[in-house]
Amino acid sequence: HYSDFILGLSHLIDLDSENEYEKAITNTKLPIYLDNGLFENHTPEPLDSLIRKAMKIKAELFFAPDVLFNAEETRIKAKEAIMLAKDSGLKIGVVVQADNKEDYWNQLLEFNSDPDIDLIGLSILSIPKCFGGSITESRIDLMKQMEAYFVEHTLQRFSWKPMHLLGIGDSYKDVLFAKENCPWIQSNDSSSPFQTGLHKHAYNADLEVVQGKVKEKVQFDLVDVKESILQDIERNMSIIKSRIQQ
């Protein structure tokens, strides 16, 4: 309920019943983008069940299955998603995948020119692999190249599609850079404020996690959290929103 939209996690949704997670996200009445679960499960949700889940929860958009670091397989799955979702009314998001800078850039341009794609996801894993450096550094490097490409091709009326930053490293500097320089990058999702508060890490004034990014994965079956920890988590979200949404 602190979000502008919900990034729903497909592996937490059941097709045959409405569980507590589904109730929680649909009760917010916020737009839902359904993720395909690759980051959490190391393999994406099968396309058929992904689309059925997206329609079940009345998602606005779903992310087509992608294959980590594999540009060609990701391209194939994106095309399959476009075909199967053609008459569903769902918008389609894709995540660029590659294992080198050239293939990453080529797929970014390819997806950007595809009229059937509505949103492009910039991942937390493939960008550092392709561009080198930390998550934050590599994404800023990519954004600078996108910014330069946009300026260079402005006379051709070039534009970037809406984009989404998937996840966060040990800093929000890339989000802040996008806010100031790349208006086509419109959103970000991250468990960072939750995990940072849960593990008693803290942000400094520049929205860097002082102790570094929490390495532990989100514990989806977590039940009991102390009230003081919940207050820290809520404080983290308020601090981040106050900077990002100024």
mmCIF file of C-alpha atoms in Angstrom:
data_model
loop_
_atom_site.group_PDB
_atom_site.id
_atom_site.type_symbol
_atom_site.label_atom_id
_atom_site.label_comp_id
_atom_site.label_asym_id
_atom_site.label_seq_id
_atom_site.Cartn_x
_atom_site.Cartn_y
_atom_site.Cartn_z
ATOM 1 C CA HIS A 1 0.000 0.000 0.000
ATOM 2 C CA TYR A 2 3.037 2.301 0.034
ATOM 3 C CA SER A 3 3.542 1.650 -3.684
ATOM 4 C CA ASP A 4 2.302 3.363 -6.825
ATOM 5 C CA PHE A 5 1.662 -0.105 -8.247
ATOM 6 C CA ILE A 6 2.207 -3.704 -7.151
ATOM 7 C CA LEU A 7 4.872 -5.938 -8.650
ATOM 8 C CA GLY A 8 3.062 -9.239 -8.125
ATOM 9 C CA LEU A 9 5.121 -12.404 -7.767
ATOM 10 C CA SER A 10 3.657 -15.216 -9.838
ATOM 11 C CA HIS A 11 5.009 -18.058 -7.719
ATOM 12 C CA LEU A 12 3.026 -16.801 -4.719
ATOM 13 C CA ILE A 13 -0.304 -16.957 -6.585
ATOM 14 C CA ASP A 14 -2.423 -20.108 -6.854
ATOM 15 C CA LEU A 15 -4.503 -20.795 -9.946
ATOM 16 C CA ASP A 16 -7.165 -22.857 -8.192
ATOM 17 C CA SER A 17 -7.867 -20.613 -5.187
ATOM 18 C CA GLU A 18 -7.472 -17.108 -3.809
ATOM 19 C CA ASN A 19 -4.729 -17.217 -1.159
ATOM 20 C CA GLU A 20 -3.763 -14.546 1.362
ATOM 21 C CA TYR A 21 -1.086 -13.051 -0.894
ATOM 22 C CA GLU A 22 -3.522 -12.591 -3.753
ATOM 23 C CA LYS A 23 -6.080 -11.025 -1.413
ATOM 24 C CA ALA A 24 -3.459 -8.645 -0.032
ATOM 25 C CA ILE A 25 -2.291 -7.329 -3.397
ATOM 26 C CA THR A 26 -5.726 -7.095 -5.010
ATOM 27 C CA ASN A 27 -7.203 -5.349 -1.960
ATOM 28 C CA THR A 28 -4.769 -2.456 -2.452
ATOM 29 C CA LYS A 29 -6.741 -1.534 -5.630
ATOM 30 C CA LEU A 30 -3.409 -0.537 -7.172
ATOM 31 C CA PRO A 31 -2.368 -1.520 -10.714
ATOM 32 C CA ILE A 32 -0.578 -4.894 -10.715
ATOM 33 C CA TYR A 33 2.401 -5.862 -12.869
ATOM 34 C CA LEU A 34 2.916 -9.616 -12.658
ATOM 35 C CA ASP A 35 6.546 -10.734 -12.572
ATOM 36 C CA ASN A 36 7.540 -14.127 -13.973
ATOM 37 C CA GLY A 37 9.529 -15.344 -10.951
ATOM 38 C CA LEU A 38 12.934 -15.809 -12.602
ATOM 39 C CA PHE A 39 14.854 -13.906 -9.921
ATOM 40 C CA GLU A 40 13.192 -15.712 -7.018
ATOM 41 C CA ASN A 41 13.141 -19.248 -8.481
ATOM 42 C CA HIS A 42 16.007 -19.197 -11.025
ATOM 43 C CA THR A 43 13.500 -20.268 -13.675
ATOM 44 C CA PRO A 44 10.500 -18.335 -14.988
ATOM 45 C CA GLU A 45 6.860 -19.301 -14.618
ATOM 46 C CA PRO A 46 5.607 -21.282 -17.659
ATOM 47 C CA LEU A 47 3.973 -18.873 -20.077
ATOM 48 C CA ASP A 48 0.526 -20.485 -20.064
ATOM 49 C CA SER A 49 0.080 -20.371 -16.285
ATOM 50 C CA LEU A 50 1.703 -16.919 -16.111
ATOM 51 C CA ILE A 51 -0.926 -15.458 -18.459
ATOM 52 C CA ARG A 52 -3.746 -17.296 -16.653
ATOM 53 C CA LYS A 53 -2.561 -15.900 -13.319
ATOM 54 C CA ALA A 54 -2.266 -12.403 -14.781
ATOM 55 C CA MET A 55 -5.859 -12.568 -16.020
ATOM 56 C CA LYS A 56 -7.077 -14.107 -12.747
ATOM 57 C CA ILE A 57 -5.786 -11.191 -10.673
ATOM 58 C CA LYS A 58 -6.706 -8.621 -13.358
ATOM 59 C CA ALA A 59 -3.087 -7.546 -13.796
ATOM 60 C CA GLU A 60 -2.429 -4.590 -16.047
ATOM 61 C CA LEU A 61 0.829 -6.056 -17.378
ATOM 62 C CA PHE A 62 2.907 -9.205 -17.107
ATOM 63 C CA PHE A 63 6.622 -9.740 -17.692
ATOM 64 C CA ALA A 64 7.253 -12.338 -20.382
ATOM 65 C CA PRO A 65 9.495 -15.235 -19.293
ATOM 66 C CA ASP A 66 13.179 -14.474 -19.811
ATOM 67 C CA VAL A 67 16.284 -16.660 -19.664
ATOM 68 C CA LEU A 68 19.167 -15.361 -17.578
ATOM 69 C CA PHE A 69 22.083 -14.087 -19.715
ATOM 70 C CA ASN A 70 20.594 -15.679 -22.875
ATOM 71 C CA ALA A 71 19.534 -13.111 -25.479
ATOM 72 C CA GLU A 72 18.285 -15.560 -28.116
ATOM 73 C CA GLU A 73 16.142 -17.680 -25.785
ATOM 74 C CA THR A 74 14.725 -14.516 -24.207
ATOM 75 C CA ARG A 75 13.847 -13.164 -27.670
ATOM 76 C CA ILE A 76 12.025 -16.427 -28.514
ATOM 77 C CA LYS A 77 10.052 -16.363 -25.254
ATOM 78 C CA ALA A 78 9.114 -12.712 -25.776
ATOM 79 C CA LYS A 79 7.703 -13.538 -29.225
ATOM 80 C CA GLU A 80 5.763 -16.484 -27.781
ATOM 81 C CA ALA A 81 4.329 -14.252 -25.054
ATOM 82 C CA ILE A 82 3.222 -11.656 -27.597
ATOM 83 C CA MET A 83 1.432 -14.333 -29.661
ATOM 84 C CA LEU A 84 -0.301 -16.044 -26.727
ATOM 85 C CA ALA A 85 -1.382 -12.814 -25.035
ATOM 86 C CA LYS A 86 -2.598 -11.190 -28.247
ATOM 87 C CA ASP A 87 -6.312 -11.211 -27.366
ATOM 88 C CA SER A 88 -5.968 -11.106 -23.573
ATOM 89 C CA GLY A 89 -5.996 -7.340 -23.126
ATOM 90 C CA LEU A 90 -2.797 -7.608 -21.087
ATOM 91 C CA LYS A 91 0.146 -5.310 -21.625
ATOM 92 C CA ILE A 92 3.512 -7.020 -22.062
ATOM 93 C CA GLY A 93 6.769 -6.285 -20.308
ATOM 94 C CA VAL A 94 10.086 -7.842 -21.309
ATOM 95 C CA VAL A 95 13.448 -8.061 -19.552
ATOM 96 C CA VAL A 96 16.573 -7.618 -21.658
ATOM 97 C CA GLN A 97 19.003 -10.515 -21.262
ATOM 98 C CA ALA A 98 22.523 -11.087 -22.607
ATOM 99 C CA ASP A 99 26.005 -12.023 -21.457
ATOM 100 C CA ASN A 100 27.888 -9.235 -23.232
ATOM 101 C CA LYS A 101 27.469 -5.526 -23.919
ATOM 102 C CA GLU A 102 26.889 -5.778 -27.675
ATOM 103 C CA ASP A 103 24.116 -8.360 -27.447
ATOM 104 C CA TYR A 104 22.510 -6.483 -24.566
ATOM 105 C CA TRP A 105 22.425 -3.216 -26.504
ATOM 106 C CA ASN A 106 21.116 -4.908 -29.663
ATOM 107 C CA GLN A 107 18.279 -6.578 -27.767
ATOM 108 C CA LEU A 108 17.451 -3.337 -25.985
ATOM 109 C CA LEU A 109 17.055 -1.583 -29.339
ATOM 110 C CA GLU A 110 15.114 -4.526 -30.801
ATOM 111 C CA PHE A 111 12.620 -4.617 -27.919
ATOM 112 C CA ASN A 112 12.355 -0.832 -28.001
ATOM 113 C CA SER A 113 11.283 -0.913 -31.651
ATOM 114 C CA ASP A 114 8.675 -3.679 -31.175
ATOM 115 C CA PRO A 115 5.157 -2.150 -31.139
ATOM 116 C CA ASP A 116 3.763 -5.120 -29.188
ATOM 117 C CA ILE A 117 6.028 -4.476 -26.189
ATOM 118 C CA ASP A 118 4.771 -1.957 -23.626
ATOM 119 C CA LEU A 119 7.503 -1.905 -20.979
ATOM 120 C CA ILE A 120 11.183 -2.871 -20.830
ATOM 121 C CA GLY A 121 12.732 -4.192 -17.621
ATOM 122 C CA LEU A 122 16.373 -3.408 -16.796
ATOM 123 C CA SER A 123 17.631 -6.275 -14.689
ATOM 124 C CA ILE A 124 19.734 -6.498 -11.582
ATOM 125 C CA LEU A 125 21.785 -9.436 -12.907
ATOM 126 C CA SER A 126 22.456 -9.151 -16.652
ATOM 127 C CA ILE A 127 23.471 -5.472 -16.661
ATOM 128 C CA PRO A 128 26.427 -5.915 -14.258
ATOM 129 C CA LYS A 129 27.502 -9.000 -16.221
ATOM 130 C CA CYS A 130 27.397 -7.117 -19.528
ATOM 131 C CA PHE A 131 28.667 -3.694 -18.486
ATOM 132 C CA GLY A 132 30.928 -4.550 -15.527
ATOM 133 C CA GLY A 133 31.068 -2.998 -12.082
ATOM 134 C CA SER A 134 28.476 -3.043 -9.346
ATOM 135 C CA ILE A 135 24.728 -3.141 -9.917
ATOM 136 C CA THR A 136 24.479 0.603 -9.353
ATOM 137 C CA GLU A 137 27.555 1.552 -11.401
ATOM 138 C CA SER A 138 26.673 -0.653 -14.356
ATOM 139 C CA ARG A 139 23.097 0.599 -14.567
ATOM 140 C CA ILE A 140 24.241 4.218 -14.472
ATOM 141 C CA ASP A 141 26.730 3.375 -17.249
ATOM 142 C CA LEU A 142 23.882 1.920 -19.339
ATOM 143 C CA MET A 143 21.666 4.928 -18.627
ATOM 144 C CA LYS A 144 24.393 7.313 -19.774
ATOM 145 C CA GLN A 145 24.622 5.388 -23.046
ATOM 146 C CA MET A 146 20.838 5.506 -23.472
ATOM 147 C CA GLU A 147 20.879 9.233 -22.781
ATOM 148 C CA ALA A 148 23.626 9.798 -25.381
ATOM 149 C CA TYR A 149 21.793 7.627 -27.943
ATOM 150 C CA PHE A 150 18.593 9.606 -27.378
ATOM 151 C CA VAL A 151 20.392 12.938 -27.963
ATOM 152 C CA GLU A 152 22.238 11.607 -31.012
ATOM 153 C CA HIS A 153 19.012 10.415 -32.667
ATOM 154 C CA THR A 154 16.698 13.208 -31.581
ATOM 155 C CA LEU A 155 16.318 14.508 -35.159
ATOM 156 C CA GLN A 156 14.930 11.100 -36.157
ATOM 157 C CA ARG A 157 12.270 11.557 -33.464
ATOM 158 C CA PHE A 158 13.683 8.588 -31.584
ATOM 159 C CA SER A 159 12.163 7.780 -28.204
ATOM 160 C CA TRP A 160 12.688 5.119 -25.575
ATOM 161 C CA LYS A 161 9.786 3.001 -24.365
ATOM 162 C CA PRO A 162 8.793 3.191 -20.687
ATOM 163 C CA MET A 163 11.313 1.259 -18.607
ATOM 164 C CA HIS A 164 11.431 -0.306 -15.167
ATOM 165 C CA LEU A 165 14.461 -0.897 -12.932
ATOM 166 C CA LEU A 166 14.189 -4.395 -11.487
ATOM 167 C CA GLY A 167 15.653 -4.497 -7.988
ATOM 168 C CA ILE A 168 18.308 -2.420 -6.244
ATOM 169 C CA GLY A 169 21.941 -2.934 -5.288
ATOM 170 C CA ASP A 170 23.531 -1.281 -2.261
ATOM 171 C CA SER A 171 22.389 2.221 -3.260
ATOM 172 C CA TYR A 172 19.542 4.179 -4.863
ATOM 173 C CA LYS A 173 22.003 6.284 -6.870
ATOM 174 C CA ASP A 174 20.893 4.676 -10.133
ATOM 175 C CA VAL A 175 17.246 5.474 -9.393
ATOM 176 C CA LEU A 176 18.165 9.058 -8.552
ATOM 177 C CA PHE A 177 20.221 9.283 -11.758
ATOM 178 C CA ALA A 178 17.247 7.990 -13.759
ATOM 179 C CA LYS A 179 14.974 10.514 -12.113
ATOM 180 C CA GLU A 180 17.202 13.405 -13.148
ATOM 181 C CA ASN A 181 18.349 12.216 -16.583
ATOM 182 C CA CYS A 182 16.179 9.445 -18.021
ATOM 183 C CA PRO A 183 12.457 10.272 -17.861
ATOM 184 C CA TRP A 184 11.614 7.092 -19.783
ATOM 185 C CA ILE A 185 12.711 5.083 -16.735
ATOM 186 C CA GLN A 186 9.503 5.436 -14.798
ATOM 187 C CA SER A 187 9.559 2.898 -11.989
ATOM 188 C CA ASN A 188 11.545 0.607 -9.734
ATOM 189 C CA ASP A 189 10.738 -2.331 -7.482
ATOM 190 C CA SER A 190 12.877 -3.528 -4.609
ATOM 191 C CA SER A 191 12.732 -5.376 -1.302
ATOM 192 C CA SER A 192 15.593 -3.131 -0.143
ATOM 193 C CA PRO A 193 13.675 -0.994 2.395
ATOM 194 C CA PHE A 194 12.134 -4.136 3.883
ATOM 195 C CA GLN A 195 15.294 -6.230 3.978
ATOM 196 C CA THR A 196 17.446 -3.308 5.104
ATOM 197 C CA GLY A 197 15.134 -2.673 8.067
ATOM 198 C CA LEU A 198 14.655 -6.350 8.865
ATOM 199 C CA HIS A 199 18.411 -6.965 9.096
ATOM 200 C CA LYS A 200 19.079 -3.702 10.962
ATOM 201 C CA HIS A 201 21.043 -2.074 8.178
ATOM 202 C CA ALA A 202 20.537 1.628 7.483
ATOM 203 C CA TYR A 203 20.571 4.202 4.669
ATOM 204 C CA ASN A 204 22.721 7.314 4.727
ATOM 205 C CA ALA A 205 21.689 10.710 3.333
ATOM 206 C CA ASP A 206 22.608 9.584 -0.204
ATOM 207 C CA LEU A 207 20.371 6.485 0.061
ATOM 208 C CA GLU A 208 23.338 4.120 0.246
ATOM 209 C CA VAL A 209 23.005 1.057 2.499
ATOM 210 C CA VAL A 210 25.780 1.752 4.999
ATOM 211 C CA GLN A 211 26.474 -1.914 5.764
ATOM 212 C CA GLY A 212 25.986 -2.951 2.129
ATOM 213 C CA LYS A 213 23.129 -4.751 0.358
ATOM 214 C CA VAL A 214 21.503 -7.477 2.428
ATOM 215 C CA LYS A 215 22.543 -10.748 0.804
ATOM 216 C CA GLU A 216 19.821 -12.917 2.331
ATOM 217 C CA LYS A 217 16.853 -13.632 0.059
ATOM 218 C CA VAL A 218 13.372 -12.499 1.013
ATOM 219 C CA GLN A 219 11.803 -15.017 3.386
ATOM 220 C CA PHE A 220 8.304 -15.391 1.959
ATOM 221 C CA ASP A 221 7.010 -17.475 4.865
ATOM 222 C CA LEU A 222 8.082 -14.909 7.463
ATOM 223 C CA VAL A 223 5.308 -14.439 10.030
ATOM 224 C CA ASP A 224 6.427 -12.531 13.117
ATOM 225 C CA VAL A 225 8.279 -9.217 12.890
ATOM 226 C CA LYS A 226 8.825 -6.989 15.916
ATOM 227 C CA GLU A 227 6.936 -3.714 15.946
ATOM 228 C CA SER A 228 10.194 -1.763 16.229
ATOM 229 C CA ILE A 229 11.478 -3.471 13.071
ATOM 230 C CA LEU A 230 8.232 -2.704 11.232
ATOM 231 C CA GLN A 231 8.666 0.944 12.212
ATOM 232 C CA ASP A 232 12.217 0.908 10.797
ATOM 233 C CA ILE A 233 10.917 -0.606 7.548
ATOM 234 C CA GLU A 234 8.179 2.022 7.252
ATOM 235 C CA ARG A 235 10.734 4.747 7.987
ATOM 236 C CA ASN A 236 12.959 3.402 5.201
ATOM 237 C CA MET A 237 10.084 3.502 2.715
ATOM 238 C CA SER A 238 9.176 7.056 3.729
ATOM 239 C CA ILE A 239 12.785 8.252 3.386
ATOM 240 C CA ILE A 240 13.148 6.684 -0.072
ATOM 241 C CA LYS A 241 9.817 8.007 -1.334
ATOM 242 C CA SER A 242 10.589 11.507 -0.074
ATOM 243 C CA ARG A 243 13.782 11.570 -2.166
ATOM 244 C CA ILE A 244 12.545 9.780 -5.272
ATOM 245 C CA GLN A 245 9.208 11.571 -5.521
ATOM 246 C CA GLN A 246 10.373 15.127 -4.780
#
